[in-house]
Amino acid sequence: MIKEKGATRCKQRIKKCDCLKRDDDDVAFDVAKKRDFYSMTRLSERLVRLRGLFPKPTRFLALVSLSYLLHLCKFLARFLLSQILPAMDNLFSDYFSDDFDSSPYRPHRRFLQDQDHHRDRDFAALERLYLLPYTWWLEAENEGDRGDAVLYTVSCNSDSDSEILLHLRKEEEPHNNIGVSARQYALVPEGLWLRALKRYNDFNNAVKDFGSIPYEEESLPDLFPLQVKIFVSWETSSLVAKISQKENVADFYDKACDIFNSTYNPVHIWDFSGQTTQFFLNDKSRLPNDSPGQLGKEVVLELQVHGLPDSVGGNGGNEMILDRSQTECSHSGSVIMNGSTDNVIPCISATNHFRGSSCRAIQSLGLTGLQNLGNTCFMNSAIQCLAHTPKLVDFFLGDYCKEINYENPLGMNGELALAFGDLLRKLWVPGAAPIAPRTFKMKLANFAPQFSGYSQHDSQELLAFLLDGLHEDLNRVKRKPYHEVKDADGRPDEEVAEEYWRNHLARNDSIVVDLCQGQFRSTLVCPICKKVSITFDPFMYLSLPLPSTTIRTMTLTVISTDGITSPSTITVTVPESGTLKDLIGALSTSCSLRDDETLLVAEIYRNKIFRVFEDPSDLLVEIRDQDKLVAYRMQKCNEPSPLVVFLHERLAENFGKERFENRLFGIPLVTRWSSISCGYDDVQKEFLKLINPFLMRTEDVLHEYDKNDGVNKRVSEDDELGDATNSAAIGNDADSNSGTEDGIHSSTAFEFYLQGIERAKIIVKKPLPQVTTLPGKLPVVVVLWSDKMLKMYDTYLLDSLPEVFKPQLFAKRMQESVSIYKCLEAFLKEEPLGPEDMWYCPHCKEPQQAYKKLDLWRLPEILVVHLKRFSYSRYFKNKLETFVDFPINDLDLSTYVAHGNSQSSNRYVLYAISCHYGGLGGGHYTAFVRYGYDKWYDFDDSRVESVSEDMIKTPAAYVLFYRKI
Ligand SMILES: [Zn+2]
């Protein structure tokens, strides 16, 4: 349902984009046709028109100078001429749909950024600028993140009512010149503004969660666009800003007047963006071409002015603005989520919508959905978890570009980091509509072709790839030094671990390492010489197995070989992902197996042993519910003696051919070769013992055979005395009769044939014939039953063999809950290495199946826990639906950390879950994300909804995200 809806929305969007694209194609065609210089002018006109397509008030306004526009035209022309049109088409559709979804804002900038970001660093200057109250900015930003600022004193001299003229004079010694009463503003790029806004939001949420301030009374930010023309006045060495009434909405122009009117108090602007400086530089470089004394070229600067209450600063005019915005906010009322596209109409009626969106924005900050582009929910789920990872978000909202490593051959030229950062910013823009992450997906597919196309993938795989890719793109290490790993040599663990970590950091140093990487201690012990080797390897996430997961009930027939006990049907419960060892363990308990006994589990098919399960590590998933299994309860044997199978055969009419032939029936019985090795007597004795429990016990049968067969008569009489003496009786009987009544037996009772590749009759007083069997097959004695014998024994009992599991209507398999700590224990427990990854023991000088033990050593700030729900065995792929019980507010890993010192915390709180619903191949991914202190949201593609905390623990939990407390 959800997916379908998403798809329709997608289509609508594509339609919307089509009309835009056509316009672009026109542009493209024109340029391609004319191919002359003048087309650039045309193009710029078109571009201006294109910008017009976006409703003005909702546009986030960029600093776009004329020189950039020219630059842009040149670039576009160059680009268009060198590209084929279809490729073009693609690019534009991507570019526009992205923009449309990320909402209203920003046309040209991104196109350039995507294409040329790192080749032309100038484009950093194209970031949108925001004018904020300085004190608000100080409170919201960490000191370390603020960076340097240039201070300007603003003097305003308005000669006319229709224009404000501001002179921005740079203060050389910023700290001495500001009075207390001064009104101060900060000029910051978009990322920093978003980050500050997010922090402000987090803080408000936290405050609200503790209940001290009712949210409605919170003052909300009011944001309005302002078009400013800026030029450098070389005469006064100042920047001149012109705000004209006719270029701005009347309301906003009035607000600007209120802010910049410096009659009473001086206005100061701190530029944190570094762009005004660049402005001077750019202009200077052009200067030689201009006649001296002339004013610098005018540049259009479009500002977002952020009118928070702090901006009041005792100015009556601003208070009025504030009042107005608050009134409007209270009117807008309810919180509207981004998930509902209906609410995000590109607005036509300017002011109202803009204020409306900015009011609601602060409340839904970061609650932006991601459109499903066709089975991309796995990606959306992973992105939302990362997009709400503390510090990682701050990093990408800040000036992360300076950390991009363009040279790293293991990286992706910074493109993955840029695409991710761009996407993250879109998700955090206030009031953003659900975003179609097309550009990001495209970049991803470029570097990881496994994620291209539109089929379902694993969100964990994507996370692993993404974290690794981001790490390489952001690796601060430009040249990786090589360090030889020194042997621990009995040095203390702390020292060795520290050395490993230093070596790791010397090669890998990024925000991803800072946040997500921890360290294992891995101990290998050689089983032969007991040599111990300890290493300390980094990890980015924990991949935990799910031990003792879903329970499976299995029904087997236990057949004793003691000649006393009747076969019994036993049902045991075993872990669905368990092994033969688990099954045998459960059976042993269930039938009270003695120490001197053992169980042999075999699958029976068409009255033969089809398969013997021997390897204790054989997986139970390979046994199907409709299989029929027998467990033979046998005496343990000191000397190894091969097994022999008795198969039952009878003459049966072959319908259609009107003749009799031998046909198998009943459950095969099993004994050891040593019990029959002496020939016919042994064979008969052993067989009679084995089938003794199947003897008929009714009076009728007793009487019928009373006179005919001594052996059976005796047995039957004994039978009346009770089971306990029965076996002894037949044993003695067989013994005492051997040699005297053999003839009678062989003719009237059973015939035995030793079956290898050929069939040879076992004859009295002759040694057993030689038998050769096919490899992997047990030697077989075929027993031909006479009619008489068939009537004496309960062949129904001998034939009845239930299936492993008979599904019943409404019978659901039992669910077992397993604690995350149990999963962790299973992950850390000592295990022998598999034969395929043997360890080369430096002491024995040969590969050994060493024992490996993992311990947690260094815990990361962000702990990503992957629950291994998908298992792949030789024959089956399987998803485990186990309910894993994990703590939400206090995951304590103290007992699993081998590290002695407890300086750092080992406790975590959950902040996001990537969920998978449904089976293999298909299925659907969503994410739960913590918001504020105790609120949770369900991110289901473009839909974002609030959920209560007790809803988030489900068997769908797949990847858990914890942060240290
Ligand atoms: Zn060794």
PDB file of C-alpha atoms in Angstrom, residues 649-665 784-785 787 790:
ATOM      1  CA  GLU A 649      11.119 -57.482   2.311  1.00  0.00           C
ATOM      2  CA  ARG A 650       7.961 -59.400   1.559  1.00  0.00           C
ATOM      3  CA  LEU A 651       6.393 -61.011  -1.423  1.00  0.00           C
ATOM      4  CA  ALA A 652       3.689 -58.817  -2.769  1.00  0.00           C
ATOM      5  CA  GLU A 653       1.455 -59.048  -5.750  1.00  0.00           C
ATOM      6  CA  ASN A 654       2.546 -56.863  -8.583  1.00  0.00           C
ATOM      7  CA  PHE A 655      -0.738 -55.677  -9.964  1.00  0.00           C
ATOM      8  CA  GLY A 656      -0.913 -55.559 -13.683  1.00  0.00           C
ATOM      9  CA  LYS A 657       1.818 -58.113 -14.166  1.00  0.00           C
ATOM     10  CA  GLU A 658      -0.022 -60.796 -12.220  1.00  0.00           C
ATOM     11  CA  ARG A 659       2.996 -62.124 -10.485  1.00  0.00           C
ATOM     12  CA  PHE A 660       4.616 -61.764  -7.113  1.00  0.00           C
ATOM     13  CA  GLU A 661       7.801 -59.898  -6.415  1.00  0.00           C
ATOM     14  CA  ASN A 662       9.782 -58.795  -3.405  1.00  0.00           C
ATOM     15  CA  ARG A 663       8.880 -55.453  -2.025  1.00  0.00           C
ATOM     16  CA  LEU A 664      10.393 -53.465   0.867  1.00  0.00           C
ATOM     17  CA  PHE A 665       8.329 -52.503   3.858  1.00  0.00           C
ATOM     18  CA  LEU A 784      12.626 -61.774   3.458  1.00  0.00           C
ATOM     19  CA  TRP A 785       9.587 -62.279   5.637  1.00  0.00           C
ATOM     20  CA  ASP A 787       3.561 -64.843   5.462  1.00  0.00           C
ATOM     21  CA  LEU A 790       4.107 -61.180   8.784  1.00  0.00           C
TER      22      LEU A 790
END
